[in-house]
Amino acid sequence: MSVVSFSSFKWIKSFWMIMLCMLSGIATGLYAPDIAHAVASFGDLYLSFLKMCVIPIMMTAIISSIGSLFIQSGAMKTIGRMCLIYAVALIISGGFGIVAGEMGHPGAGLPEQSKQVLGAIVNDSSTNGTPVEEQKSQGILLFLLDMIPSNIFTALLENNTLQILFFSVIVGIAVGMMRTRQGEDVLQLADVLFRAFQKAISWSMYALPFALYCMMAGQFASLNLDILPAMVKLILVFYLVSVVLIIGSIAVVSLRMRQPVKVVVQALKESLIIAFGTRNSIATVPSCMQALSKELKLQSRVIQLVVPIGMIMCRYSMVLVYTLGIAFTAQLYEYDFTVMQWMLVLVGAVLTSVAGAGSPGVVSIGMIAIIASMLKIPSEVTIILLLAINPIIDPIITAANVSMNCATASLLAARKESHVQDQAISA
């Protein structure tokens, strides 16, 4: 009797199967909310499994990659190049957000009925005790303190990705600078664990369509549709800018790899679908690594380093939220910013997004108050409204975040040369 292999079920995780399940989930959430709430927990269960595997993948990938980097020469040059490219990419995403906010005018000229709806939502959120003041307290000065874990096991238990990242980087540097046989054994063990958890992730992809159905059903069942007419301009601007960033990122990867756009889209398709469906950039780390290193043939060691660091530290999605949110607030209260004030918004958005690395989404959105306070404009209403539309905009800005991280990774990693591989094999 022949054993049926996993390859026989590839159709389960095909693009059309995934899209069918996502659309079915949306329909279930809108028209059968009771069923949607019942199945939503299965989506949460799948996401928890992904997070369980992603954290070990992230730790082992960073430890093995940065350890190997420090064993070789030129480590500081590589790190400096990473910082430069990340900074430029963050500024570009913020610039797109500001330009789109100025051109789209999402907060200007709202009809009286829309203002009444927004006022009702703000009043209702204030009555229910939305923790705006608590969110304000999260500032840039706490960044370094929050980054260093007092107990790594507590950081793992709380899924604090920023502290886990810091611990992994320190361990990788320390092991790499040992330059001993024992250090190389540690790096090899980390690499073995990395591949083992990557295999577990690949198995879980067969459950992805059903998981996305459950997650989409739960998200749309909890959606406040009353806010759509009032916030439709801002939502459309978010989607437009995100799509532009996704297309631009794919174009960058295509030019960098000298590959047709179709090949790049095919490689990154799974990562973007996971990002859109789960609304979690960290959950896409294994898929992005697979796409960039295996399908697009970029250096695995560099990809294993820059992808996890980029997903945690470079939150292009939050830069978009901050810049467009400030533009919306300024137009809503009829403020007219100068060029210097917009520059302050851009710099503030970049720094605040980095300072909030590892923070939950609710806290991250609340950190827009840091930028608003520098400009002397109110932020409470903006925070409440951004939280209200977050379930709608989060899928697309997460996909944009993942695509930009893939683009920056392609700029940092060299392509594998076939003749180098052949030489290594013959040697």
Short mmCIF file of C-alpha atoms in Angstrom, two decimals:
data_model
loop_
_atom_site.label_atom_id
_atom_site.label_comp_id
_atom_site.label_asym_id
_atom_site.label_seq_id
_atom_site.Cartn_x
_atom_site.Cartn_y
_atom_site.Cartn_z
CA MET A 1 0.00 0.00 0.00
CA SER A 2 1.45 3.33 -1.04
CA VAL A 3 1.72 6.14 1.48
CA VAL A 4 0.04 9.40 0.46
CA SER A 5 2.60 12.22 0.67
CA PHE A 6 1.95 15.84 1.67
CA SER A 7 2.60 16.88 -1.91
CA SER A 8 -0.70 15.21 -2.88
CA PHE A 9 -2.53 17.90 -0.88
CA LYS A 10 -0.79 20.97 -2.30
CA TRP A 11 -4.12 22.19 -3.67
CA ILE A 12 -5.25 22.80 -0.07
CA LYS A 13 -2.83 25.72 0.30
CA SER A 14 -3.23 27.01 -3.24
CA PHE A 15 -3.94 30.71 -3.82
CA TRP A 16 -7.53 30.15 -4.97
CA MET A 17 -8.34 27.88 -2.03
CA ILE A 18 -7.00 30.47 0.40
CA MET A 19 -8.93 33.30 -1.26
CA LEU A 20 -12.12 31.21 -1.27
CA CYS A 21 -11.78 30.55 2.46
CA MET A 22 -11.03 34.20 3.23
CA LEU A 23 -14.06 35.43 1.27
CA SER A 24 -16.22 32.77 2.91
CA GLY A 25 -14.98 33.95 6.31
CA ILE A 26 -15.88 37.56 5.49
CA ALA A 27 -19.36 36.50 4.37
CA THR A 28 -19.84 34.40 7.52
CA GLY A 29 -18.76 37.32 9.74
CA LEU A 30 -21.15 39.75 8.06
CA TYR A 31 -24.21 37.52 7.64
CA ALA A 32 -23.83 34.78 10.28
CA PRO A 33 -22.09 36.44 13.26
CA ASP A 34 -23.10 33.70 15.69
CA ILE A 35 -21.26 31.06 13.63
CA ALA A 36 -18.36 33.48 13.18
CA HIS A 37 -17.93 33.99 16.92
CA ALA A 38 -18.08 30.23 17.44
CA VAL A 39 -15.27 29.44 14.98
CA ALA A 40 -13.09 32.49 15.76
CA SER A 41 -11.33 30.65 18.58
CA PHE A 42 -9.95 28.10 16.08
CA GLY A 43 -8.27 30.96 14.23
CA ASP A 44 -6.77 32.21 17.49
CA LEU A 45 -5.54 28.68 18.21
CA TYR A 46 -3.74 28.52 14.85
CA LEU A 47 -2.20 31.95 15.39
CA SER A 48 -0.96 30.83 18.81
CA PHE A 49 0.70 27.82 17.19
CA LEU A 50 2.42 30.07 14.65
CA LYS A 51 3.69 32.34 17.42
CA MET A 52 4.91 29.27 19.35
CA CYS A 53 7.05 28.23 16.37
CA VAL A 54 8.04 31.74 15.24
CA ILE A 55 9.75 32.74 18.50
CA PRO A 56 12.21 29.76 18.42
CA ILE A 57 12.75 30.35 14.69
CA MET A 58 13.49 34.01 15.35
CA MET A 59 15.89 33.27 18.23
CA THR A 60 17.82 30.48 16.50
CA ALA A 61 17.97 32.37 13.18
CA ILE A 62 19.40 35.51 14.81
CA ILE A 63 21.84 33.62 17.05
CA SER A 64 23.22 31.47 14.22
CA SER A 65 23.31 34.31 11.68
CA ILE A 66 24.82 37.05 13.83
CA GLY A 67 27.23 34.52 15.37
CA SER A 68 28.46 33.53 11.91
CA LEU A 69 28.67 37.22 10.98
CA PHE A 70 30.98 38.02 13.90
CA ILE A 71 33.15 34.96 13.24
CA GLN A 72 33.92 36.49 9.85
CA SER A 73 35.33 39.96 9.22
CA GLY A 74 33.30 43.05 8.26
CA ALA A 75 30.50 42.60 10.80
CA MET A 76 30.30 46.29 11.74
CA LYS A 77 30.17 47.29 8.07
CA THR A 78 27.18 44.99 7.53
CA ILE A 79 25.41 46.35 10.63
CA GLY A 80 26.01 49.95 9.50
CA ARG A 81 24.55 49.15 6.08
CA MET A 82 21.50 47.59 7.73
CA CYS A 83 20.87 50.70 9.84
CA LEU A 84 21.20 52.99 6.80
CA ILE A 85 18.80 51.02 4.60
CA TYR A 86 16.28 50.62 7.43
CA ALA A 87 16.36 54.37 8.16
CA VAL A 88 15.86 55.28 4.49
CA ALA A 89 12.96 52.81 4.13
CA LEU A 90 11.24 54.17 7.25
CA ILE A 91 11.57 57.74 5.98
CA ILE A 92 10.19 56.72 2.57
CA SER A 93 7.12 55.06 4.12
CA GLY A 94 6.53 58.12 6.31
CA GLY A 95 6.94 60.44 3.33
CA PHE A 96 4.31 58.47 1.40
CA GLY A 97 1.96 58.77 4.38
CA ILE A 98 2.37 62.55 4.62
CA VAL A 99 1.96 63.12 0.88
CA ALA A 100 -1.13 60.88 0.77
CA GLY A 101 -2.60 62.67 3.79
CA GLU A 102 -2.08 66.07 2.20
CA MET A 103 -3.42 65.01 -1.19
CA GLY A 104 -6.29 62.86 0.06
CA HIS A 105 -7.54 65.24 2.78
CA PRO A 106 -9.14 62.38 4.80
CA GLY A 107 -10.13 64.66 7.72
CA ALA A 108 -11.29 67.69 5.75
CA GLY A 109 -14.78 68.55 4.58
CA LEU A 110 -16.63 65.84 6.51
CA PRO A 111 -20.42 66.22 6.30
CA GLU A 112 -22.33 67.06 9.47
CA GLN A 113 -23.84 63.57 9.68
CA SER A 114 -20.36 62.00 9.61
CA LYS A 115 -19.19 64.34 12.39
CA GLN A 116 -22.16 63.28 14.49
CA VAL A 117 -21.31 59.59 13.99
CA LEU A 118 -17.68 60.23 14.93
CA GLY A 119 -18.77 62.19 17.99
CA ALA A 120 -21.05 59.34 19.10
CA ILE A 121 -18.24 56.79 18.71
CA VAL A 122 -15.81 58.98 20.67
CA ASN A 123 -18.35 59.54 23.46
CA ASP A 124 -19.17 55.83 23.62
CA SER A 125 -15.48 54.89 23.77
CA SER A 126 -14.84 57.46 26.50
CA THR A 127 -17.79 56.11 28.49
CA ASN A 128 -16.45 52.56 28.19
CA GLY A 129 -13.07 53.71 29.49
CA THR A 130 -10.73 53.55 26.50
CA PRO A 131 -7.26 53.70 28.10
CA VAL A 132 -6.04 56.78 26.23
CA GLU A 133 -4.12 58.22 29.16
CA GLU A 134 -2.37 54.92 29.80
CA GLN A 135 -1.30 54.74 26.16
CA LYS A 136 0.19 58.25 26.37
CA SER A 137 2.62 57.16 29.04
CA GLN A 138 4.51 54.93 26.60
CA GLY A 139 7.38 57.13 25.41
CA ILE A 140 10.70 56.99 23.67
CA LEU A 141 12.61 57.31 26.95
CA LEU A 142 11.30 53.91 28.05
CA PHE A 143 12.61 52.20 24.91
CA LEU A 144 16.01 51.11 26.24
CA LEU A 145 14.55 50.07 29.59
CA ASP A 146 11.85 47.98 27.94
CA MET A 147 14.36 46.41 25.53
CA ILE A 148 16.55 44.74 28.17
CA PRO A 149 14.87 41.71 29.80
CA SER A 150 15.38 41.27 33.54
CA ASN A 151 14.43 37.61 33.02
CA ILE A 152 14.54 35.99 29.59
CA PHE A 153 12.05 33.31 30.64
CA THR A 154 9.54 36.01 31.61
CA ALA A 155 10.09 37.66 28.23
CA LEU A 156 9.42 34.32 26.51
CA LEU A 157 6.33 33.74 28.64
CA GLU A 158 4.96 37.21 27.81
CA ASN A 159 5.95 36.90 24.14
CA ASN A 160 7.94 40.16 24.38
CA THR A 161 9.55 40.12 20.94
CA LEU A 162 11.73 43.18 21.55
CA GLN A 163 13.36 41.69 24.66
CA ILE A 164 13.74 38.30 22.94
CA LEU A 165 15.41 40.06 20.01
CA PHE A 166 17.86 41.86 22.31
CA PHE A 167 18.73 38.60 24.12
CA SER A 168 19.25 36.73 20.83
CA VAL A 169 21.52 39.46 19.44
CA ILE A 170 23.66 39.48 22.60
CA VAL A 171 23.98 35.68 22.61
CA GLY A 172 24.82 35.65 18.88
CA ILE A 173 27.53 38.30 19.28
CA ALA A 174 29.02 36.58 22.35
CA VAL A 175 29.12 33.15 20.68
CA GLY A 176 30.50 34.59 17.45
CA MET A 177 33.31 36.45 19.22
CA MET A 178 34.37 33.30 21.12
CA ARG A 179 35.77 31.81 17.88
CA THR A 180 36.08 28.37 19.46
CA ARG A 181 34.93 24.89 18.52
CA GLN A 182 32.32 25.00 21.29
CA GLY A 183 30.96 28.24 19.87
CA GLU A 184 30.64 26.70 16.42
CA ASP A 185 28.79 23.74 17.98
CA VAL A 186 26.30 26.18 19.55
CA LEU A 187 25.72 27.85 16.19
CA GLN A 188 25.20 24.46 14.52
CA LEU A 189 22.69 23.46 17.21
CA ALA A 190 20.83 26.74 16.69
CA ASP A 191 20.76 26.06 12.96
CA VAL A 192 19.35 22.55 13.49
CA LEU A 193 16.60 23.88 15.78
CA PHE A 194 15.84 26.59 13.22
CA ARG A 195 15.29 24.03 10.48
CA ALA A 196 13.21 21.79 12.76
CA PHE A 197 10.74 24.56 13.64
CA GLN A 198 10.69 25.68 10.02
CA LYS A 199 9.57 22.16 9.10
CA ALA A 200 6.76 22.37 11.69
CA ILE A 201 5.66 25.67 10.14
CA SER A 202 5.60 24.10 6.68
CA TRP A 203 3.28 21.36 7.95
CA SER A 204 0.95 23.94 9.51
CA MET A 205 0.48 25.67 6.15
CA TYR A 206 -1.95 22.93 5.16
CA ALA A 207 -4.31 24.25 7.88
CA LEU A 208 -3.87 27.88 6.76
CA PRO A 209 -7.03 28.18 4.59
CA PHE A 210 -9.33 26.96 7.40
CA ALA A 211 -7.51 29.17 9.93
CA LEU A 212 -7.90 32.24 7.71
CA TYR A 213 -11.62 31.45 7.33
CA CYS A 214 -11.99 31.43 11.12
CA MET A 215 -9.94 34.59 11.64
CA MET A 216 -11.74 36.55 8.91
CA ALA A 217 -15.12 35.45 10.25
CA GLY A 218 -14.25 36.60 13.77
CA GLN A 219 -12.82 39.95 12.61
CA PHE A 220 -15.80 40.91 10.44
CA ALA A 221 -18.35 39.72 13.01
CA SER A 222 -16.88 42.24 15.48
CA LEU A 223 -16.62 45.08 12.96
CA ASN A 224 -18.43 48.36 13.68
CA LEU A 225 -19.97 49.11 10.29
CA ASP A 226 -21.48 52.42 11.48
CA ILE A 227 -18.08 54.07 11.25
CA LEU A 228 -17.49 53.22 7.59
CA PRO A 229 -19.31 56.19 5.96
CA ALA A 230 -17.62 58.70 8.28
CA MET A 231 -14.10 57.28 7.96
CA VAL A 232 -14.26 56.01 4.39
CA LYS A 233 -11.81 58.64 3.06
CA LEU A 234 -9.17 57.79 5.66
CA ILE A 235 -9.66 54.04 5.12
CA LEU A 236 -9.31 54.45 1.34
CA VAL A 237 -6.13 56.51 1.77
CA PHE A 238 -4.66 53.78 4.00
CA TYR A 239 -5.46 51.13 1.40
CA LEU A 240 -4.18 53.23 -1.50
CA VAL A 241 -0.83 54.04 0.16
CA SER A 242 -0.38 50.44 1.31
CA VAL A 243 -1.03 49.07 -2.18
CA VAL A 244 1.47 51.57 -3.62
CA LEU A 245 4.09 50.47 -1.07
CA ILE A 246 3.41 46.79 -1.84
CA ILE A 247 3.77 47.37 -5.59
CA GLY A 248 6.90 49.47 -5.03
CA SER A 249 8.42 46.79 -2.80
CA ILE A 250 7.78 44.09 -5.36
CA ALA A 251 9.36 46.31 -8.03
CA VAL A 252 12.45 46.82 -5.84
CA VAL A 253 12.84 43.08 -5.29
CA SER A 254 12.32 42.44 -9.00
CA LEU A 255 15.00 44.96 -10.01
CA ARG A 256 17.38 43.78 -7.31
CA MET A 257 17.00 40.11 -8.27
CA ARG A 258 16.73 40.82 -12.01
CA GLN A 259 13.69 38.59 -12.06
CA PRO A 260 10.28 39.16 -13.68
CA VAL A 261 7.62 40.67 -11.42
CA LYS A 262 5.57 37.49 -11.85
CA VAL A 263 8.35 35.41 -10.28
CA VAL A 264 8.64 37.78 -7.30
CA VAL A 265 4.87 37.84 -6.74
CA GLN A 266 4.76 34.06 -6.88
CA ALA A 267 7.53 33.85 -4.26
CA LEU A 268 6.04 36.42 -1.86
CA LYS A 269 2.39 35.46 -2.40
CA GLU A 270 2.12 33.18 0.62
CA SER A 271 3.78 35.70 2.95
CA LEU A 272 1.44 38.51 1.89
CA ILE A 273 -1.62 36.29 2.29
CA ILE A 274 -0.53 35.26 5.79
CA ALA A 275 0.11 38.92 6.65
CA PHE A 276 -3.31 40.02 5.37
CA GLY A 277 -5.17 37.16 7.04
CA THR A 278 -3.44 37.04 10.43
CA ARG A 279 -2.65 40.78 10.73
CA ASN A 280 0.61 39.72 12.36
CA SER A 281 3.98 40.51 10.76
CA ILE A 282 5.92 38.22 13.10
CA ALA A 283 3.82 35.25 11.96
CA THR A 284 5.14 35.74 8.41
CA VAL A 285 8.83 35.46 9.35
CA PRO A 286 9.24 31.75 8.39
CA SER A 287 7.38 32.25 5.12
CA CYS A 288 9.43 35.34 4.21
CA MET A 289 12.68 33.50 4.97
CA GLN A 290 11.59 30.60 2.79
CA ALA A 291 10.59 32.88 -0.09
CA LEU A 292 13.74 35.02 -0.03
CA SER A 293 16.35 32.34 0.61
CA LYS A 294 14.89 29.30 -1.16
CA GLU A 295 12.77 30.69 -3.99
CA LEU A 296 14.58 33.96 -4.74
CA LYS A 297 18.03 32.49 -3.94
CA LEU A 298 19.30 35.13 -1.50
CA GLN A 299 22.03 34.32 1.04
CA SER A 300 20.36 32.34 3.82
CA ARG A 301 22.60 33.59 6.65
CA VAL A 302 21.85 37.24 5.90
CA ILE A 303 18.13 36.60 5.40
CA GLN A 304 17.92 34.76 8.73
CA LEU A 305 19.36 37.85 10.40
CA VAL A 306 17.68 40.78 8.67
CA VAL A 307 14.13 39.43 8.32
CA PRO A 308 13.43 38.91 12.07
CA ILE A 309 15.17 42.16 13.04
CA GLY A 310 13.32 44.08 10.36
CA MET A 311 9.91 42.69 11.33
CA ILE A 312 10.41 43.70 14.96
CA MET A 313 12.29 47.00 14.70
CA CYS A 314 11.14 48.48 11.38
CA ARG A 315 7.39 48.84 11.63
CA TYR A 316 6.57 50.66 8.42
CA SER A 317 2.87 50.08 9.08
CA MET A 318 3.00 52.14 12.28
CA VAL A 319 4.84 54.97 10.49
CA LEU A 320 1.89 55.07 8.10
CA VAL A 321 -0.58 55.08 10.99
CA TYR A 322 1.23 57.95 12.71
CA THR A 323 1.67 60.17 9.65
CA LEU A 324 -1.85 59.64 8.28
CA GLY A 325 -3.33 59.88 11.78
CA ILE A 326 -1.65 63.25 12.40
CA ALA A 327 -2.75 64.48 8.95
CA PHE A 328 -6.33 63.42 9.74
CA THR A 329 -6.22 65.22 13.11
CA ALA A 330 -4.78 68.40 11.63
CA GLN A 331 -7.48 68.51 8.96
CA LEU A 332 -10.25 67.61 11.40
CA TYR A 333 -9.33 70.55 13.66
CA GLU A 334 -8.36 72.79 10.71
CA TYR A 335 -4.67 73.13 11.58
CA ASP A 336 -2.34 74.29 8.81
CA PHE A 337 1.15 72.82 9.19
CA THR A 338 4.33 74.36 7.84
CA VAL A 339 7.04 72.36 6.07
CA MET A 340 9.10 72.28 9.28
CA GLN A 341 6.13 70.91 11.23
CA TRP A 342 5.66 68.16 8.65
CA MET A 343 9.36 67.33 8.98
CA LEU A 344 8.80 67.05 12.74
CA VAL A 345 5.87 64.69 12.06
CA LEU A 346 8.08 62.53 9.81
CA VAL A 347 10.98 62.30 12.26
CA GLY A 348 8.62 61.80 15.19
CA ALA A 349 6.75 59.00 13.38
CA VAL A 350 9.98 57.14 12.57
CA LEU A 351 11.40 57.44 16.10
CA THR A 352 8.08 56.59 17.78
CA SER A 353 7.60 53.50 15.61
CA VAL A 354 11.06 52.23 16.58
CA ALA A 355 10.51 53.13 20.23
CA GLY A 356 7.27 51.13 20.25
CA ALA A 357 8.86 47.99 18.80
CA GLY A 358 7.37 44.94 20.45
CA SER A 359 4.38 46.84 21.89
CA PRO A 360 0.82 45.56 21.38
CA GLY A 361 -1.19 47.25 18.63
CA VAL A 362 -3.43 49.18 21.02
CA VAL A 363 -0.45 50.68 22.86
CA SER A 364 1.36 51.43 19.58
CA ILE A 365 -1.60 53.39 18.22
CA GLY A 366 -1.82 55.30 21.50
CA MET A 367 1.79 56.42 21.08
CA ILE A 368 0.64 58.87 18.40
CA ALA A 369 0.03 61.13 21.40
CA ILE A 370 3.82 61.64 21.62
CA ILE A 371 3.87 63.25 18.16
CA ALA A 372 0.66 65.19 18.74
CA SER A 373 1.97 66.68 21.98
CA MET A 374 5.05 68.03 20.15
CA LEU A 375 2.72 69.80 17.70
CA LYS A 376 0.27 71.01 20.39
CA ILE A 377 -2.73 69.30 18.78
CA PRO A 378 -5.34 67.06 20.48
CA SER A 379 -4.87 63.32 20.04
CA GLU A 380 -7.56 61.60 22.12
CA VAL A 381 -10.17 61.65 19.34
CA THR A 382 -7.65 60.39 16.76
CA ILE A 383 -6.58 57.49 18.99
CA ILE A 384 -10.18 56.39 19.54
CA LEU A 385 -11.04 56.62 15.83
CA LEU A 386 -7.87 54.80 14.74
CA LEU A 387 -8.67 52.02 17.21
CA ALA A 388 -12.19 51.83 15.75
CA ILE A 389 -11.00 51.40 12.14
CA ASN A 390 -7.97 49.27 13.05
CA PRO A 391 -9.69 45.94 12.19
CA ILE A 392 -10.36 47.33 8.70
CA ILE A 393 -6.95 48.83 7.92
CA ASP A 394 -4.73 46.41 9.84
CA PRO A 395 -4.72 43.63 7.18
CA ILE A 396 -3.48 45.86 4.35
CA ILE A 397 -0.93 47.85 6.38
CA THR A 398 0.46 44.56 7.74
CA ALA A 399 0.84 43.28 4.18
CA ALA A 400 2.61 46.55 3.27
CA ASN A 401 4.88 46.17 6.30
CA VAL A 402 5.86 42.63 5.29
CA SER A 403 6.46 43.56 1.66
CA MET A 404 8.73 46.48 2.62
CA ASN A 405 10.71 44.27 4.98
CA CYS A 406 11.18 41.78 2.16
CA ALA A 407 12.37 44.61 -0.10
CA THR A 408 14.93 45.87 2.45
CA ALA A 409 16.10 42.28 3.03
CA SER A 410 16.70 41.86 -0.71
CA LEU A 411 18.86 45.00 -0.68
CA LEU A 412 20.94 43.70 2.22
CA ALA A 413 21.48 40.10 1.07
CA ALA A 414 23.53 39.13 -1.94
CA ARG A 415 22.25 36.53 -4.37
CA LYS A 416 23.65 33.03 -4.19
CA GLU A 417 26.02 32.44 -7.07
CA SER A 418 25.73 29.04 -8.69
CA HIS A 419 29.45 28.86 -9.48
CA VAL A 420 30.33 29.48 -5.82
CA GLN A 421 28.03 26.64 -4.81
CA ASP A 422 29.59 24.39 -7.41
CA GLN A 423 33.05 25.17 -6.10
CA ALA A 424 31.96 24.43 -2.54
CA ILE A 425 30.50 21.10 -3.61
CA SER A 426 33.62 20.09 -5.56
CA ALA A 427 35.83 21.10 -2.64
#
